[in-house]
Structures are given as structure tokens and as C-alpha cells.
């Protein structure tokens, strides 16, 4: 039972630090750009493995959609990679009554491996009847939350396993094993800090040619060549509703 208790606390601490690391450590720089296209930047990167949290917001009218494509460029104008998503706003009726849903923003953390200046080239495709402005903002993120999330998941599994084994064996815990477990967990925690500050798991980690980490989920679609964006926004097989349009 003590092992299960330790792993349970470790899981909670990991989730707490995941939330802390995903927060901003600088004032968010927000700017207004043209509704059709525009360039945001420069984004100043002063040290290696800096994480920038990029947010793109546009108010979308009811029944309308806007596809947004973004190229990330270095100081020489070389495209490093692209990302994009579709914003939408819809309503309707079903068995539960009236509903209204929308997706009005794109948010993505990017790990910039090298110091320098970077830019965002933003293009839109929309069925809006009036021009609505796009707000783009960036802020430096403290670190990557992914290492701590992974530790929390593993700790939760270990806690459940230890609880199950304790219920079936009732063996006492030796002091030596107890100290060893605490020491190992402490080392793993410092390892998580190391990878967190390196931007582990976010787009750009280990270079843009490698794409996002396997562990990065929940963000916009990421591309490396626009001409091969099958089924993507602004690419081949483009759809005109929302990706998640309606219920």
C-alpha cells in the first residue's frame, strides 16, 4: 500500500508541473492582421530550444467557415514547416433541442531549436460575406508539459499495480526498497525537467524535418509540403464545412 500511495502522489505532482510548464513565462504579444493574408513577426528567439505558444483567433459568423494556412519561415524566408486548421461556427436542432458550436482559434506550441528571427505567413480561404479581422499572438512557454504528463500516466499505472499486488500479498515494505523507489522517482523527475526545458514533444523538436513528436496530440494539422496536403485545409480534396462541423 505505501508504494501505491507514493506513486499516486507522484502522479498528482506530475500533473501539477505539467500545468505549470504549459503556462506562459512572458507577456503575450498580440497583433491584428489583414483578414485575407498577412505576416506576423518577427518572433525573436534568443536561446536554443525556446518554446513559443502561437494563438490565431478569428471570430466566425454563424453558418460560415474560414480555412487558415500558416507557413513558419526563418529570417531568410525559408519555409520550415506549415500548419493549418479550419475555423467554423454552426447551429441546428436535434433530439436534445437547439445547439450551437464553433471553433474560432488555432493554438500550437512550437519549439524553436536555434536563436534568430522567425515569421508566420498567414493565408485564409473563407465563405464569409464580410471582412473579419484575425488576431495573432505569441508568448514564450515555460517548458513542455509532455514529459510530466507521461510520468503521471506511468505513475498512475504503477500505483494501480502496486495496490493490486498489496491487496493479494500484504507483504511488508522493506526500508531499503522504499528508499530506492523514492530515489529513482526523484531522478526521473529531474530528467523530466531536462526534456521539458528542451521543448520535448512539440513541433520543431529535433528539427522541423522530423515533424512533431509521436507524443504531441490535439493540435492543428502539420505539413512540410503544401502540394502534398491531401485532404488538408487549402489543399487537395478541400472540404467546405468544418472539420468537426456540427453535431
Short mmCIF file of N, CA and C in Angstrom, two decimals, residues 172-245:
data_model
loop_
_atom_site.label_atom_id
_atom_site.label_comp_id
_atom_site.label_asym_id
_atom_site.label_seq_id
_atom_site.Cartn_x
_atom_site.Cartn_y
_atom_site.Cartn_z
N UNK A 172 5.11 -6.79 3.96
CA UNK A 172 5.62 -5.51 4.47
C UNK A 172 6.64 -4.90 3.52
N UNK A 173 6.75 -3.60 3.56
CA UNK A 173 7.69 -2.89 2.68
C UNK A 173 9.02 -2.74 3.39
N UNK A 174 10.11 -3.18 2.73
CA UNK A 174 11.43 -3.02 3.32
C UNK A 174 11.90 -1.58 3.17
N UNK A 175 12.67 -1.14 4.18
CA UNK A 175 13.13 0.24 4.18
C UNK A 175 14.06 0.52 3.00
N UNK A 176 14.92 -0.47 2.65
CA UNK A 176 15.84 -0.29 1.54
C UNK A 176 15.13 -0.11 0.22
N UNK A 177 14.12 -0.93 -0.05
CA UNK A 177 13.36 -0.81 -1.30
C UNK A 177 12.59 0.50 -1.36
N UNK A 178 12.09 0.92 -0.19
CA UNK A 178 11.32 2.16 -0.13
C UNK A 178 12.21 3.35 -0.52
N UNK A 179 13.41 3.40 0.03
CA UNK A 179 14.34 4.50 -0.27
C UNK A 179 14.76 4.46 -1.74
N UNK A 180 14.96 3.25 -2.27
CA UNK A 180 15.35 3.10 -3.68
C UNK A 180 14.28 3.66 -4.61
N UNK A 181 13.03 3.34 -4.32
CA UNK A 181 11.92 3.83 -5.14
C UNK A 181 11.86 5.36 -5.10
N UNK A 182 12.01 5.95 -3.91
CA UNK A 182 11.99 7.41 -3.78
C UNK A 182 13.12 8.03 -4.59
N UNK A 183 14.32 7.43 -4.52
CA UNK A 183 15.47 7.97 -5.23
C UNK A 183 15.27 7.90 -6.74
N UNK A 184 14.75 6.77 -7.23
CA UNK A 184 14.51 6.61 -8.67
C UNK A 184 13.48 7.63 -9.16
N UNK A 185 12.42 7.81 -8.39
CA UNK A 185 11.39 8.78 -8.78
C UNK A 185 11.95 10.20 -8.81
N UNK A 186 12.85 10.49 -7.87
CA UNK A 186 13.47 11.81 -7.86
C UNK A 186 14.32 12.05 -9.09
N UNK A 187 15.10 11.03 -9.49
CA UNK A 187 15.93 11.14 -10.70
C UNK A 187 15.05 11.32 -11.93
N UNK A 188 13.97 10.56 -12.03
CA UNK A 188 13.06 10.67 -13.17
C UNK A 188 12.44 12.06 -13.24
N UNK A 189 12.20 12.66 -12.08
CA UNK A 189 11.62 13.99 -12.06
C UNK A 189 12.59 15.02 -12.65
N UNK A 190 13.87 14.90 -12.32
CA UNK A 190 14.86 15.81 -12.87
C UNK A 190 15.07 15.57 -14.37
N UNK A 191 14.95 14.32 -14.80
CA UNK A 191 15.03 14.00 -16.23
C UNK A 191 13.86 14.66 -16.97
N UNK A 192 12.68 14.62 -16.35
CA UNK A 192 11.51 15.26 -16.96
C UNK A 192 11.73 16.76 -17.11
N UNK A 193 12.35 17.40 -16.10
CA UNK A 193 12.67 18.82 -16.20
C UNK A 193 13.62 19.08 -17.37
N UNK A 194 14.62 18.23 -17.52
CA UNK A 194 15.61 18.40 -18.60
C UNK A 194 14.93 18.40 -19.96
N UNK A 195 14.08 17.42 -20.21
CA UNK A 195 13.42 17.33 -21.50
C UNK A 195 12.33 18.39 -21.66
N UNK A 196 11.72 18.78 -20.55
CA UNK A 196 10.69 19.81 -20.61
C UNK A 196 11.28 21.13 -21.09
N UNK A 197 12.43 21.52 -20.55
CA UNK A 197 13.05 22.78 -20.94
C UNK A 197 13.63 22.72 -22.35
N UNK A 198 13.77 21.55 -22.93
CA UNK A 198 14.23 21.40 -24.30
C UNK A 198 13.07 21.40 -25.30
N UNK A 199 11.84 21.56 -24.79
CA UNK A 199 10.68 21.59 -25.69
C UNK A 199 10.31 20.24 -26.23
N UNK A 200 10.56 19.18 -25.46
CA UNK A 200 10.33 17.81 -25.92
C UNK A 200 8.89 17.60 -26.35
N UNK A 201 8.72 16.98 -27.52
CA UNK A 201 7.40 16.56 -27.98
C UNK A 201 6.65 17.57 -28.81
N UNK A 202 7.10 18.81 -28.86
CA UNK A 202 6.39 19.81 -29.64
C UNK A 202 6.95 19.91 -31.06
N UNK A 203 6.17 20.50 -31.93
CA UNK A 203 6.60 20.71 -33.31
C UNK A 203 7.91 21.48 -33.35
N UNK A 204 8.88 20.96 -34.09
CA UNK A 204 10.19 21.60 -34.17
C UNK A 204 11.23 20.92 -33.32
N UNK A 205 10.81 20.09 -32.36
CA UNK A 205 11.77 19.37 -31.53
C UNK A 205 12.57 18.40 -32.39
N UNK A 206 13.89 18.43 -32.26
CA UNK A 206 14.80 17.63 -33.09
C UNK A 206 14.74 18.02 -34.55
N UNK A 207 14.37 19.23 -34.86
CA UNK A 207 14.38 19.73 -36.23
C UNK A 207 13.03 19.58 -36.91
N UNK A 208 12.76 20.52 -37.80
CA UNK A 208 11.45 20.56 -38.44
C UNK A 208 11.26 19.42 -39.44
N UNK A 209 12.37 18.90 -39.97
CA UNK A 209 12.26 17.83 -40.94
C UNK A 209 11.74 16.54 -40.31
N UNK A 210 11.81 16.43 -38.98
CA UNK A 210 11.34 15.24 -38.29
C UNK A 210 9.87 15.33 -37.90
N UNK A 211 9.33 16.54 -38.01
CA UNK A 211 7.93 16.70 -37.69
C UNK A 211 7.68 16.67 -36.19
N UNK A 212 6.42 16.71 -35.77
CA UNK A 212 6.11 16.68 -34.35
C UNK A 212 6.41 15.32 -33.74
N UNK A 213 6.62 15.32 -32.45
CA UNK A 213 6.85 14.06 -31.75
C UNK A 213 5.60 13.20 -31.81
N UNK A 214 5.81 11.90 -31.63
CA UNK A 214 4.69 10.97 -31.56
C UNK A 214 3.76 11.34 -30.41
N UNK A 215 4.33 11.95 -29.37
CA UNK A 215 3.56 12.22 -28.17
C UNK A 215 2.75 13.52 -28.24
N UNK A 216 2.94 14.28 -29.33
CA UNK A 216 2.19 15.53 -29.45
C UNK A 216 0.83 15.25 -30.07
N UNK A 217 -0.21 15.64 -29.41
CA UNK A 217 -1.55 15.38 -29.92
C UNK A 217 -2.43 16.60 -29.65
N UNK A 218 -3.56 16.63 -30.38
CA UNK A 218 -4.56 17.64 -30.10
C UNK A 218 -4.36 18.98 -30.76
N UNK A 219 -3.33 19.13 -31.58
CA UNK A 219 -3.07 20.41 -32.23
C UNK A 219 -3.57 20.43 -33.66
N UNK A 220 -3.29 21.51 -34.36
CA UNK A 220 -3.71 21.61 -35.77
C UNK A 220 -2.90 20.66 -36.65
N UNK A 221 -3.35 20.49 -37.89
CA UNK A 221 -2.64 19.64 -38.84
C UNK A 221 -1.29 20.29 -39.19
N UNK A 222 -0.26 19.47 -39.33
CA UNK A 222 1.08 19.96 -39.61
C UNK A 222 1.56 19.36 -40.93
N UNK A 223 2.18 20.20 -41.78
CA UNK A 223 2.61 19.78 -43.10
C UNK A 223 4.03 20.26 -43.36
N UNK A 224 4.65 19.62 -44.33
CA UNK A 224 6.00 20.04 -44.74
C UNK A 224 6.04 20.49 -46.19
N UNK A 225 5.10 20.02 -47.00
CA UNK A 225 4.99 20.47 -48.39
C UNK A 225 3.52 20.70 -48.69
N UNK A 226 3.17 21.93 -49.07
CA UNK A 226 1.75 22.25 -49.34
C UNK A 226 1.16 21.39 -50.44
N UNK A 227 1.97 21.03 -51.46
CA UNK A 227 1.44 20.31 -52.61
C UNK A 227 1.00 18.89 -52.26
N UNK A 228 1.39 18.42 -51.06
CA UNK A 228 1.03 17.06 -50.67
C UNK A 228 0.04 17.02 -49.53
N UNK A 229 -0.67 18.13 -49.32
CA UNK A 229 -1.61 18.17 -48.22
C UNK A 229 -2.94 17.53 -48.62
N UNK A 230 -2.95 16.25 -48.83
CA UNK A 230 -4.19 15.58 -49.23
C UNK A 230 -5.22 15.69 -48.11
N UNK A 231 -6.37 16.22 -48.47
CA UNK A 231 -7.45 16.34 -47.51
C UNK A 231 -7.25 17.43 -46.49
N UNK A 232 -6.27 18.29 -46.71
CA UNK A 232 -5.99 19.33 -45.72
C UNK A 232 -6.71 20.62 -46.09
N UNK A 233 -6.68 21.56 -45.17
CA UNK A 233 -7.25 22.86 -45.48
C UNK A 233 -6.40 23.52 -46.54
N UNK A 234 -7.01 24.12 -47.53
CA UNK A 234 -6.28 24.81 -48.56
C UNK A 234 -5.54 23.89 -49.50
N UNK A 235 -5.78 22.59 -49.42
CA UNK A 235 -5.04 21.65 -50.27
C UNK A 235 -5.97 20.80 -51.09
N UNK A 236 -5.48 19.68 -51.59
CA UNK A 236 -6.28 18.77 -52.42
C UNK A 236 -7.40 18.17 -51.57
N UNK A 237 -8.54 17.93 -52.21
CA UNK A 237 -9.71 17.37 -51.55
C UNK A 237 -10.21 18.27 -50.44
N UNK A 238 -10.12 19.57 -50.65
CA UNK A 238 -10.57 20.54 -49.65
C UNK A 238 -12.07 20.42 -49.44
N UNK A 239 -12.48 20.43 -48.18
CA UNK A 239 -13.89 20.37 -47.84
C UNK A 239 -14.37 21.74 -47.42
N UNK A 240 -15.64 21.98 -47.65
CA UNK A 240 -16.17 23.29 -47.33
C UNK A 240 -16.95 23.33 -46.06
N UNK A 241 -17.08 22.40 -45.22
CA UNK A 241 -17.74 22.57 -43.92
C UNK A 241 -16.67 22.74 -42.89
N UNK A 242 -16.94 22.48 -41.65
CA UNK A 242 -15.87 22.44 -40.66
C UNK A 242 -15.32 21.03 -40.57
N UNK A 243 -14.11 20.88 -40.13
CA UNK A 243 -13.58 19.53 -39.89
C UNK A 243 -14.42 18.80 -38.86
N UNK A 244 -14.90 19.58 -37.91
CA UNK A 244 -15.74 18.99 -36.87
C UNK A 244 -17.13 19.62 -36.92
N UNK A 245 -17.55 19.95 -38.08
CA UNK A 245 -18.74 20.78 -38.22
C UNK A 245 -19.97 20.11 -37.63
#
